[in-house]
Amino acid sequence: MTAPDWTAIRADFPTLQRQVHGKPLVYLDTANTSQKPRAVVEAMDAYYSQYTANVSRAVHTLGAEATEAYESARTKLAGLLKVRADELVLCSGTTFAINLVAYSYLLPKLQPDDVILVSRMEHHANIVPWQLMAERTGAKVEVIEILQDGTIDMDAFAAQLRPQVKLVAVAHVSNVLGTINPVREMAKLSRKHGIPMLVDGSQAVPHMPVDISSIGCDFYVFTGHKMLGPTGTGALWAKAAHLEAMPPFIGGGEMIKSVSFESTTFNRAPYKFEAGTPNIAGFIGLAAAVDYLQAISLDAIATRERELLEYATQQLQTIDGLRIFGDAADKASVISFAIDGTHAHDLATMLDIEGIAVRSGQHCAHPLLQFYGISATCRASLAFYNTEAEVDALVTGLRKVRTLLA
Ligand code: PMP
């Protein structure tokens, strides 16, 4: 197979063509949110300019067109992730999806002294909802520890699995370290103990082929805006049996079969979890994003991003006093680093003057930064639309800033 034309692909992203402070934009913050190709913006524009209508309510032509385009997001996501479309609940993103599992699936089951296992490297979205459930029930959140290289301590994890554990919640890929966690192995171990597992795939789905059905987990969540799609889109995948058994989370229109003041009967899953008018334009954009990713292929994307990661890691290591956090063998293209004697926010602010966008701070992962004993890092996260020249610009920028700040 011939390699994709990465230069032509980059030209599909309007924002990447702009300048910041008179310099060409170098966007290295994809782990925060990805840039959007023109095809996504055009799909949303077509909905708003040619067939604006609500979904599932109207029999008229526009309503049918909108419903078909909106539902195509579900079928396309199902195709991408190798799951059944009716096992995908469309929602506003990972945060909502995790809260849905917390309130609808876990809360009714939790007893005092039950345990929810959460890894040290989780995003706050995969910590705080579990803490809220623990506070309500007297259950507790227990940490799955990591090793210095930023990988899960698998021996410790195996030893933590016991009957009190009611859920394991773990990221597929860390948004800070880039570590690709052994979720299949973790799901296998959890299953042996009859413990369900939730995988946060926010940072995985856009960067590698993900076959959810082969992981063996119970819940898989992800967010659309990190996979070239619009903000306010995402999904929960759950086994049909879980979705059937789970009560609705948010009540309202569209999620019911019939309503009277005496009683309400609910629609079947996944619709019983989708109350109210959804982000129609957003999901139409997300359907276009899935088409776009698949036209390139997630295999090709993963290969290209691995090349960029290796190049960037080598180049960054040539900078004196620069420390990279996490060096797992299995890693996605996210690099968190600190430079001796400088603050991450100062680095990021001065890089911005050079047109270079990196994230600085705690990346919604306070417990992970506490583990490394630091208060902030700079994070450069690369996507297939980045180039080696942009990595060079980062390194040059960092050298300049380091000289100024030292
Ligand atoms: N989990 C991970 C690993 C993330 O990187 C993010 C976004 N930074 C989230 C959860 C939260 O996603 P959202 O804000 O789209 O709900």
mmCIF file with all atom_site columns, N, CA, C and O in Angstrom, residues 32-81:
data_model
loop_
_atom_site.group_PDB
_atom_site.id
_atom_site.type_symbol
_atom_site.label_atom_id
_atom_site.label_alt_id
_atom_site.label_comp_id
_atom_site.label_asym_id
_atom_site.label_entity_id
_atom_site.label_seq_id
_atom_site.pdbx_PDB_ins_code
_atom_site.Cartn_x
_atom_site.Cartn_y
_atom_site.Cartn_z
_atom_site.occupancy
_atom_site.B_iso_or_equiv
_atom_site.pdbx_formal_charge
_atom_site.auth_seq_id
_atom_site.auth_comp_id
_atom_site.auth_asym_id
_atom_site.auth_atom_id
_atom_site.pdbx_PDB_model_num
ATOM 1   N N  . ASN A 1 32 ? -5.526  17.849 23.415 1.00 0.00 ? 32 ASN A N  1
ATOM 2   C CA . ASN A 1 32 ? -6.511  18.730 24.030 1.00 0.00 ? 32 ASN A CA 1
ATOM 3   C C  . ASN A 1 32 ? -7.756  18.750 23.143 1.00 0.00 ? 32 ASN A C  1
ATOM 4   O O  . ASN A 1 32 ? -8.856  18.434 23.586 1.00 0.00 ? 32 ASN A O  1
ATOM 5   N N  . THR A 1 33 ? -7.576  19.171 21.914 1.00 0.00 ? 33 THR A N  1
ATOM 6   C CA . THR A 1 33 ? -8.624  18.972 20.902 1.00 0.00 ? 33 THR A CA 1
ATOM 7   C C  . THR A 1 33 ? -7.946  18.953 19.550 1.00 0.00 ? 33 THR A C  1
ATOM 8   O O  . THR A 1 33 ? -6.934  19.633 19.350 1.00 0.00 ? 33 THR A O  1
ATOM 9   N N  . SER A 1 34 ? -8.495  18.160 18.641 1.00 0.00 ? 34 SER A N  1
ATOM 10  C CA . SER A 1 34 ? -7.858  18.048 17.323 1.00 0.00 ? 34 SER A CA 1
ATOM 11  C C  . SER A 1 34 ? -8.322  19.171 16.415 1.00 0.00 ? 34 SER A C  1
ATOM 12  O O  . SER A 1 34 ? -9.377  19.775 16.647 1.00 0.00 ? 34 SER A O  1
ATOM 13  N N  . GLN A 1 35 ? -7.545  19.438 15.389 1.00 0.00 ? 35 GLN A N  1
ATOM 14  C CA . GLN A 1 35 ? -8.024  20.334 14.328 1.00 0.00 ? 35 GLN A CA 1
ATOM 15  C C  . GLN A 1 35 ? -9.081  19.596 13.501 1.00 0.00 ? 35 GLN A C  1
ATOM 16  O O  . GLN A 1 35 ? -9.193  18.372 13.582 1.00 0.00 ? 35 GLN A O  1
ATOM 17  N N  . LYS A 1 36 ? -9.878  20.362 12.744 1.00 0.00 ? 36 LYS A N  1
ATOM 18  C CA . LYS A 1 36 ? -10.977 19.761 11.973 1.00 0.00 ? 36 LYS A CA 1
ATOM 19  C C  . LYS A 1 36 ? -10.717 19.911 10.478 1.00 0.00 ? 36 LYS A C  1
ATOM 20  O O  . LYS A 1 36 ? -10.443 21.039 10.022 1.00 0.00 ? 36 LYS A O  1
ATOM 21  N N  . PRO A 1 37 ? -10.848 18.834 9.729  1.00 0.00 ? 37 PRO A N  1
ATOM 22  C CA . PRO A 1 37 ? -10.686 18.975 8.279  1.00 0.00 ? 37 PRO A CA 1
ATOM 23  C C  . PRO A 1 37 ? -11.891 19.691 7.666  1.00 0.00 ? 37 PRO A C  1
ATOM 24  O O  . PRO A 1 37 ? -12.977 19.693 8.248  1.00 0.00 ? 37 PRO A O  1
ATOM 25  N N  . ARG A 1 38 ? -11.661 20.273 6.491  1.00 0.00 ? 38 ARG A N  1
ATOM 26  C CA . ARG A 1 38 ? -12.725 21.026 5.816  1.00 0.00 ? 38 ARG A CA 1
ATOM 27  C C  . ARG A 1 38 ? -13.989 20.162 5.663  1.00 0.00 ? 38 ARG A C  1
ATOM 28  O O  . ARG A 1 38 ? -15.114 20.664 5.778  1.00 0.00 ? 38 ARG A O  1
ATOM 29  N N  . ALA A 1 39 ? -13.817 18.870 5.410  1.00 0.00 ? 39 ALA A N  1
ATOM 30  C CA . ALA A 1 39 ? -14.980 17.987 5.180  1.00 0.00 ? 39 ALA A CA 1
ATOM 31  C C  . ALA A 1 39 ? -15.936 18.000 6.374  1.00 0.00 ? 39 ALA A C  1
ATOM 32  O O  . ALA A 1 39 ? -17.168 17.917 6.202  1.00 0.00 ? 39 ALA A O  1
ATOM 33  N N  . VAL A 1 40 ? -15.394 18.115 7.575  1.00 0.00 ? 40 VAL A N  1
ATOM 34  C CA . VAL A 1 40 ? -16.233 18.137 8.787  1.00 0.00 ? 40 VAL A CA 1
ATOM 35  C C  . VAL A 1 40 ? -17.004 19.450 8.866  1.00 0.00 ? 40 VAL A C  1
ATOM 36  O O  . VAL A 1 40 ? -18.215 19.478 9.103  1.00 0.00 ? 40 VAL A O  1
ATOM 37  N N  . VAL A 1 41 ? -16.304 20.536 8.612  1.00 0.00 ? 41 VAL A N  1
ATOM 38  C CA . VAL A 1 41 ? -16.943 21.862 8.670  1.00 0.00 ? 41 VAL A CA 1
ATOM 39  C C  . VAL A 1 41 ? -18.021 21.946 7.584  1.00 0.00 ? 41 VAL A C  1
ATOM 40  O O  . VAL A 1 41 ? -19.131 22.445 7.825  1.00 0.00 ? 41 VAL A O  1
ATOM 41  N N  . GLU A 1 42 ? -17.718 21.421 6.409  1.00 0.00 ? 42 GLU A N  1
ATOM 42  C CA . GLU A 1 42 ? -18.686 21.488 5.293  1.00 0.00 ? 42 GLU A CA 1
ATOM 43  C C  . GLU A 1 42 ? -19.922 20.634 5.577  1.00 0.00 ? 42 GLU A C  1
ATOM 44  O O  . GLU A 1 42 ? -21.038 21.010 5.221  1.00 0.00 ? 42 GLU A O  1
ATOM 45  N N  . ALA A 1 43 ? -19.733 19.486 6.212  1.00 0.00 ? 43 ALA A N  1
ATOM 46  C CA . ALA A 1 43 ? -20.888 18.625 6.522  1.00 0.00 ? 43 ALA A CA 1
ATOM 47  C C  . ALA A 1 43 ? -21.827 19.337 7.485  1.00 0.00 ? 43 ALA A C  1
ATOM 48  O O  . ALA A 1 43 ? -23.061 19.290 7.335  1.00 0.00 ? 43 ALA A O  1
ATOM 49  N N  . MET A 1 44 ? -21.260 20.032 8.458  1.00 0.00 ? 44 MET A N  1
ATOM 50  C CA . MET A 1 44 ? -22.097 20.770 9.411  1.00 0.00 ? 44 MET A CA 1
ATOM 51  C C  . MET A 1 44 ? -22.768 21.957 8.732  1.00 0.00 ? 44 MET A C  1
ATOM 52  O O  . MET A 1 44 ? -23.946 22.235 8.955  1.00 0.00 ? 44 MET A O  1
ATOM 53  N N  . ASP A 1 45 ? -22.012 22.618 7.867  1.00 0.00 ? 45 ASP A N  1
ATOM 54  C CA . ASP A 1 45 ? -22.565 23.768 7.138  1.00 0.00 ? 45 ASP A CA 1
ATOM 55  C C  . ASP A 1 45 ? -23.729 23.315 6.242  1.00 0.00 ? 45 ASP A C  1
ATOM 56  O O  . ASP A 1 45 ? -24.757 23.993 6.155  1.00 0.00 ? 45 ASP A O  1
ATOM 57  N N  . ALA A 1 46 ? -23.578 22.147 5.625  1.00 0.00 ? 46 ALA A N  1
ATOM 58  C CA . ALA A 1 46 ? -24.643 21.647 4.726  1.00 0.00 ? 46 ALA A CA 1
ATOM 59  C C  . ALA A 1 46 ? -25.915 21.397 5.523  1.00 0.00 ? 46 ALA A C  1
ATOM 60  O O  . ALA A 1 46 ? -27.019 21.720 5.071  1.00 0.00 ? 46 ALA A O  1
ATOM 61  N N  . TYR A 1 47 ? -25.773 20.857 6.715  1.00 0.00 ? 47 TYR A N  1
ATOM 62  C CA . TYR A 1 47 ? -26.960 20.622 7.554  1.00 0.00 ? 47 TYR A CA 1
ATOM 63  C C  . TYR A 1 47 ? -27.643 21.953 7.869  1.00 0.00 ? 47 TYR A C  1
ATOM 64  O O  . TYR A 1 47 ? -28.855 22.102 7.699  1.00 0.00 ? 47 TYR A O  1
ATOM 65  N N  . TYR A 1 48 ? -26.856 22.924 8.315  1.00 0.00 ? 48 TYR A N  1
ATOM 66  C CA . TYR A 1 48 ? -27.463 24.196 8.718  1.00 0.00 ? 48 TYR A CA 1
ATOM 67  C C  . TYR A 1 48 ? -27.982 24.992 7.520  1.00 0.00 ? 48 TYR A C  1
ATOM 68  O O  . TYR A 1 48 ? -28.950 25.725 7.639  1.00 0.00 ? 48 TYR A O  1
ATOM 69  N N  . SER A 1 49 ? -27.344 24.823 6.360  1.00 0.00 ? 49 SER A N  1
ATOM 70  C CA . SER A 1 49 ? -27.772 25.669 5.237  1.00 0.00 ? 49 SER A CA 1
ATOM 71  C C  . SER A 1 49 ? -28.732 24.960 4.292  1.00 0.00 ? 49 SER A C  1
ATOM 72  O O  . SER A 1 49 ? -29.410 25.608 3.510  1.00 0.00 ? 49 SER A O  1
ATOM 73  N N  . GLN A 1 50 ? -28.841 23.611 4.373  1.00 0.00 ? 50 GLN A N  1
ATOM 74  C CA . GLN A 1 50 ? -29.707 22.930 3.406  1.00 0.00 ? 50 GLN A CA 1
ATOM 75  C C  . GLN A 1 50 ? -30.798 22.048 4.001  1.00 0.00 ? 50 GLN A C  1
ATOM 76  O O  . GLN A 1 50 ? -31.818 21.832 3.359  1.00 0.00 ? 50 GLN A O  1
ATOM 77  N N  . TYR A 1 51 ? -30.592 21.488 5.163  1.00 0.00 ? 51 TYR A N  1
ATOM 78  C CA . TYR A 1 51 ? -31.651 20.602 5.670  1.00 0.00 ? 51 TYR A CA 1
ATOM 79  C C  . TYR A 1 51 ? -31.811 20.669 7.195  1.00 0.00 ? 51 TYR A C  1
ATOM 80  O O  . TYR A 1 51 ? -32.039 19.657 7.857  1.00 0.00 ? 51 TYR A O  1
ATOM 81  N N  . THR A 1 52 ? -31.765 21.876 7.724  1.00 0.00 ? 52 THR A N  1
ATOM 82  C CA . THR A 1 52 ? -31.993 22.045 9.164  1.00 0.00 ? 52 THR A CA 1
ATOM 83  C C  . THR A 1 52 ? -33.372 21.495 9.537  1.00 0.00 ? 52 THR A C  1
ATOM 84  O O  . THR A 1 52 ? -34.380 21.916 8.965  1.00 0.00 ? 52 THR A O  1
ATOM 85  N N  . ALA A 1 53 ? -33.399 20.560 10.433 1.00 0.00 ? 53 ALA A N  1
ATOM 86  C CA . ALA A 1 53 ? -34.651 19.983 10.943 1.00 0.00 ? 53 ALA A CA 1
ATOM 87  C C  . ALA A 1 53 ? -34.298 19.178 12.171 1.00 0.00 ? 53 ALA A C  1
ATOM 88  O O  . ALA A 1 53 ? -33.130 18.816 12.366 1.00 0.00 ? 53 ALA A O  1
ATOM 89  N N  . ASN A 1 54 ? -35.309 18.905 12.996 1.00 0.00 ? 54 ASN A N  1
ATOM 90  C CA . ASN A 1 54 ? -35.037 18.051 14.150 1.00 0.00 ? 54 ASN A CA 1
ATOM 91  C C  . ASN A 1 54 ? -35.051 16.587 13.694 1.00 0.00 ? 54 ASN A C  1
ATOM 92  O O  . ASN A 1 54 ? -35.559 16.266 12.622 1.00 0.00 ? 54 ASN A O  1
ATOM 93  N N  . VAL A 1 55 ? -34.472 15.732 14.539 1.00 0.00 ? 55 VAL A N  1
ATOM 94  C CA . VAL A 1 55 ? -34.388 14.315 14.161 1.00 0.00 ? 55 VAL A CA 1
ATOM 95  C C  . VAL A 1 55 ? -35.536 13.533 14.794 1.00 0.00 ? 55 VAL A C  1
ATOM 96  O O  . VAL A 1 55 ? -36.031 13.891 15.868 1.00 0.00 ? 55 VAL A O  1
ATOM 97  N N  . SER A 1 56 ? -35.944 12.464 14.123 1.00 0.00 ? 56 SER A N  1
ATOM 98  C CA . SER A 1 56 ? -36.868 11.449 14.667 1.00 0.00 ? 56 SER A CA 1
ATOM 99  C C  . SER A 1 56 ? -38.278 11.953 14.960 1.00 0.00 ? 56 SER A C  1
ATOM 100 O O  . SER A 1 56 ? -39.092 11.206 15.462 1.00 0.00 ? 56 SER A O  1
ATOM 101 N N  . ARG A 1 57 ? -38.570 13.227 14.692 1.00 0.00 ? 57 ARG A N  1
ATOM 102 C CA . ARG A 1 57 ? -39.888 13.715 15.069 1.00 0.00 ? 57 ARG A CA 1
ATOM 103 C C  . ARG A 1 57 ? -40.777 13.940 13.855 1.00 0.00 ? 57 ARG A C  1
ATOM 104 O O  . ARG A 1 57 ? -41.957 13.664 13.873 1.00 0.00 ? 57 ARG A O  1
ATOM 105 N N  . ALA A 1 58 ? -40.188 14.477 12.793 1.00 0.00 ? 58 ALA A N  1
ATOM 106 C CA . ALA A 1 58 ? -41.009 14.932 11.675 1.00 0.00 ? 58 ALA A CA 1
ATOM 107 C C  . ALA A 1 58 ? -41.045 13.899 10.557 1.00 0.00 ? 58 ALA A C  1
ATOM 108 O O  . ALA A 1 58 ? -40.084 13.160 10.354 1.00 0.00 ? 58 ALA A O  1
ATOM 109 N N  . VAL A 1 59 ? -42.176 13.858 9.842  1.00 0.00 ? 59 VAL A N  1
ATOM 110 C CA . VAL A 1 59 ? -42.242 12.941 8.694  1.00 0.00 ? 59 VAL A CA 1
ATOM 111 C C  . VAL A 1 59 ? -41.794 13.657 7.415  1.00 0.00 ? 59 VAL A C  1
ATOM 112 O O  . VAL A 1 59 ? -41.629 13.030 6.378  1.00 0.00 ? 59 VAL A O  1
ATOM 113 N N  . HIS A 1 60 ? -41.589 14.972 7.512  1.00 0.00 ? 60 HIS A N  1
ATOM 114 C CA . HIS A 1 60 ? -41.253 15.690 6.274  1.00 0.00 ? 60 HIS A CA 1
ATOM 115 C C  . HIS A 1 60 ? -39.833 15.362 5.800  1.00 0.00 ? 60 HIS A C  1
ATOM 116 O O  . HIS A 1 60 ? -39.019 14.806 6.543  1.00 0.00 ? 60 HIS A O  1
ATOM 117 N N  . THR A 1 61 ? -39.566 15.757 4.553  1.00 0.00 ? 61 THR A N  1
ATOM 118 C CA . THR A 1 61 ? -38.316 15.378 3.895  1.00 0.00 ? 61 THR A CA 1
ATOM 119 C C  . THR A 1 61 ? -37.088 15.852 4.663  1.00 0.00 ? 61 THR A C  1
ATOM 120 O O  . THR A 1 61 ? -36.134 15.093 4.855  1.00 0.00 ? 61 THR A O  1
ATOM 121 N N  . LEU A 1 62 ? -37.119 17.096 5.113  1.00 0.00 ? 62 LEU A N  1
ATOM 122 C CA . LEU A 1 62 ? -35.946 17.610 5.821  1.00 0.00 ? 62 LEU A CA 1
ATOM 123 C C  . LEU A 1 62 ? -35.687 16.809 7.102  1.00 0.00 ? 62 LEU A C  1
ATOM 124 O O  . LEU A 1 62 ? -34.539 16.507 7.447  1.00 0.00 ? 62 LEU A O  1
ATOM 125 N N  . GLY A 1 63 ? -36.776 16.471 7.790  1.00 0.00 ? 63 GLY A N  1
ATOM 126 C CA . GLY A 1 63 ? -36.639 15.687 9.015  1.00 0.00 ? 63 GLY A CA 1
ATOM 127 C C  . GLY A 1 63 ? -36.023 14.321 8.714  1.00 0.00 ? 63 GLY A C  1
ATOM 128 O O  . GLY A 1 63 ? -35.161 13.830 9.454  1.00 0.00 ? 63 GLY A O  1
ATOM 129 N N  . ALA A 1 64 ? -36.464 13.722 7.629  1.00 0.00 ? 64 ALA A N  1
ATOM 130 C CA . ALA A 1 64 ? -35.936 12.400 7.255  1.00 0.00 ? 64 ALA A CA 1
ATOM 131 C C  . ALA A 1 64 ? -34.461 12.510 6.883  1.00 0.00 ? 64 ALA A C  1
ATOM 132 O O  . ALA A 1 64 ? -33.638 11.667 7.282  1.00 0.00 ? 64 ALA A O  1
ATOM 133 N N  . GLU A 1 65 ? -34.121 13.552 6.149  1.00 0.00 ? 65 GLU A N  1
ATOM 134 C CA . GLU A 1 65 ? -32.710 13.725 5.752  1.00 0.00 ? 65 GLU A CA 1
ATOM 135 C C  . GLU A 1 65 ? -31.830 13.952 6.981  1.00 0.00 ? 65 GLU A C  1
ATOM 136 O O  . GLU A 1 65 ? -30.740 13.386 7.094  1.00 0.00 ? 65 GLU A O  1
ATOM 137 N N  . ALA A 1 66 ? -32.314 14.791 7.894  1.00 0.00 ? 66 ALA A N  1
ATOM 138 C CA . ALA A 1 66 ? -31.523 15.084 9.103  1.00 0.00 ? 66 ALA A CA 1
ATOM 139 C C  . ALA A 1 66 ? -31.353 13.818 9.944  1.00 0.00 ? 66 ALA A C  1
ATOM 140 O O  . ALA A 1 66 ? -30.262 13.530 10.446 1.00 0.00 ? 66 ALA A O  1
ATOM 141 N N  . THR A 1 67 ? -32.452 13.056 10.080 1.00 0.00 ? 67 THR A N  1
ATOM 142 C CA . THR A 1 67 ? -32.387 11.831 10.889 1.00 0.00 ? 67 THR A CA 1
ATOM 143 C C  . THR A 1 67 ? -31.403 10.836 10.277 1.00 0.00 ? 67 THR A C  1
ATOM 144 O O  . THR A 1 67 ? -30.577 10.236 10.983 1.00 0.00 ? 67 THR A O  1
ATOM 145 N N  . GLU A 1 68 ? -31.465 10.698 8.961  1.00 0.00 ? 68 GLU A N  1
ATOM 146 C CA . GLU A 1 68 ? -30.567 9.741  8.305  1.00 0.00 ? 68 GLU A CA 1
ATOM 147 C C  . GLU A 1 68 ? -29.104 10.168 8.483  1.00 0.00 ? 68 GLU A C  1
ATOM 148 O O  . GLU A 1 68 ? -28.238 9.351  8.811  1.00 0.00 ? 68 GLU A O  1
ATOM 149 N N  . ALA A 1 69 ? -28.837 11.463 8.307  1.00 0.00 ? 69 ALA A N  1
ATOM 150 C CA . ALA A 1 69 ? -27.452 11.947 8.430  1.00 0.00 ? 69 ALA A CA 1
ATOM 151 C C  . ALA A 1 69 ? -26.966 11.810 9.872  1.00 0.00 ? 69 ALA A C  1
ATOM 152 O O  . ALA A 1 69 ? -25.833 11.393 10.125 1.00 0.00 ? 69 ALA A O  1
ATOM 153 N N  . TYR A 1 70 ? -27.841 12.120 10.824 1.00 0.00 ? 70 TYR A N  1
ATOM 154 C CA . TYR A 1 70 ? -27.475 12.026 12.245 1.00 0.00 ? 70 TYR A CA 1
ATOM 155 C C  . TYR A 1 70 ? -27.205 10.563 12.625 1.00 0.00 ? 70 TYR A C  1
ATOM 156 O O  . TYR A 1 70 ? -26.186 10.236 13.231 1.00 0.00 ? 70 TYR A O  1
ATOM 157 N N  . GLU A 1 71 ? -28.116 9.670  12.224 1.00 0.00 ? 71 GLU A N  1
ATOM 158 C CA . GLU A 1 71 ? -27.956 8.257  12.584 1.00 0.00 ? 71 GLU A CA 1
ATOM 159 C C  . GLU A 1 71 ? -26.751 7.624  11.883 1.00 0.00 ? 71 GLU A C  1
ATOM 160 O O  . GLU A 1 71 ? -26.209 6.621  12.346 1.00 0.00 ? 71 GLU A O  1
ATOM 161 N N  . SER A 1 72 ? -26.339 8.226  10.749 1.00 0.00 ? 72 SER A N  1
ATOM 162 C CA . SER A 1 72 ? -25.163 7.663  10.063 1.00 0.00 ? 72 SER A CA 1
ATOM 163 C C  . SER A 1 72 ? -23.925 7.769  10.963 1.00 0.00 ? 72 SER A C  1
ATOM 164 O O  . SER A 1 72 ? -22.982 6.988  10.827 1.00 0.00 ? 72 SER A O  1
ATOM 165 N N  . ALA A 1 73 ? -23.928 8.742  11.894 1.00 0.00 ? 73 ALA A N  1
ATOM 166 C CA . ALA A 1 73 ? -22.786 8.837  12.821 1.00 0.00 ? 73 ALA A CA 1
ATOM 167 C C  . ALA A 1 73 ? -22.697 7.564  13.650 1.00 0.00 ? 73 ALA A C  1
ATOM 168 O O  . ALA A 1 73 ? -21.622 7.006  13.862 1.00 0.00 ? 73 ALA A O  1
ATOM 169 N N  . ARG A 1 74 ? -23.852 7.088  14.099 1.00 0.00 ? 74 ARG A N  1
ATOM 170 C CA . ARG A 1 74 ? -23.863 5.889  14.950 1.00 0.00 ? 74 ARG A CA 1
ATOM 171 C C  . ARG A 1 74 ? -23.349 4.674  14.148 1.00 0.00 ? 74 ARG A C  1
ATOM 172 O O  . ARG A 1 74 ? -22.511 3.920  14.627 1.00 0.00 ? 74 ARG A O  1
ATOM 173 N N  . THR A 1 75 ? -23.838 4.528  12.926 1.00 0.00 ? 75 THR A N  1
ATOM 174 C CA . THR A 1 75 ? -23.430 3.344  12.150 1.00 0.00 ? 75 THR A CA 1
ATOM 175 C C  . THR A 1 75 ? -21.956 3.447  11.747 1.00 0.00 ? 75 THR A C  1
ATOM 176 O O  . THR A 1 75 ? -21.234 2.445  11.753 1.00 0.00 ? 75 THR A O  1
ATOM 177 N N  . LYS A 1 76 ? -21.523 4.663  11.433 1.00 0.00 ? 76 LYS A N  1
ATOM 178 C CA . LYS A 1 76 ? -20.106 4.808  11.049 1.00 0.00 ? 76 LYS A CA 1
ATOM 179 C C  . LYS A 1 76 ? -19.179 4.569  12.242 1.00 0.00 ? 76 LYS A C  1
ATOM 180 O O  . LYS A 1 76 ? -18.130 3.935  12.109 1.00 0.00 ? 76 LYS A O  1
ATOM 181 N N  . LEU A 1 77 ? -19.559 5.087  13.405 1.00 0.00 ? 77 LEU A N  1
ATOM 182 C CA . LEU A 1 77 ? -18.744 4.835  14.607 1.00 0.00 ? 77 LEU A CA 1
ATOM 183 C C  . LEU A 1 77 ? -18.722 3.346  14.915 1.00 0.00 ? 77 LEU A C  1
ATOM 184 O O  . LEU A 1 77 ? -17.682 2.788  15.282 1.00 0.00 ? 77 LEU A O  1
ATOM 185 N N  . ALA A 1 78 ? -19.863 2.689  14.741 1.00 0.00 ? 78 ALA A N  1
ATOM 186 C CA . ALA A 1 78 ? -19.932 1.243  14.998 1.00 0.00 ? 78 ALA A CA 1
ATOM 187 C C  . ALA A 1 78 ? -18.994 0.500  14.057 1.00 0.00 ? 78 ALA A C  1
ATOM 188 O O  . ALA A 1 78 ? -18.265 -0.423 14.465 1.00 0.00 ? 78 ALA A O  1
ATOM 189 N N  . GLY A 1 79 ? -18.971 0.925  12.786 1.00 0.00 ? 79 GLY A N  1
ATOM 190 C CA . GLY A 1 79 ? -18.076 0.286  11.803 1.00 0.00 ? 79 GLY A CA 1
ATOM 191 C C  . GLY A 1 79 ? -16.621 0.521  12.181 1.00 0.00 ? 79 GLY A C  1
ATOM 192 O O  . GLY A 1 79 ? -15.793 -0.399 12.146 1.00 0.00 ? 79 GLY A O  1
ATOM 193 N N  . LEU A 1 80 ? -16.302 1.747  12.571 1.00 0.00 ? 80 LEU A N  1
ATOM 194 C CA . LEU A 1 80 ? -14.914 2.098  12.919 1.00 0.00 ? 80 LEU A CA 1
ATOM 195 C C  . LEU A 1 80 ? -14.419 1.260  14.098 1.00 0.00 ? 80 LEU A C  1
ATOM 196 O O  . LEU A 1 80 ? -13.292 0.782  14.116 1.00 0.00 ? 80 LEU A O  1
ATOM 197 N N  . LEU A 1 81 ? -15.295 1.079  15.091 1.00 0.00 ? 81 LEU A N  1
ATOM 198 C CA . LEU A 1 81 ? -14.864 0.479  16.360 1.00 0.00 ? 81 LEU A CA 1
ATOM 199 C C  . LEU A 1 81 ? -15.282 -0.972 16.507 1.00 0.00 ? 81 LEU A C  1
ATOM 200 O O  . LEU A 1 81 ? -15.069 -1.595 17.543 1.00 0.00 ? 81 LEU A O  1
#
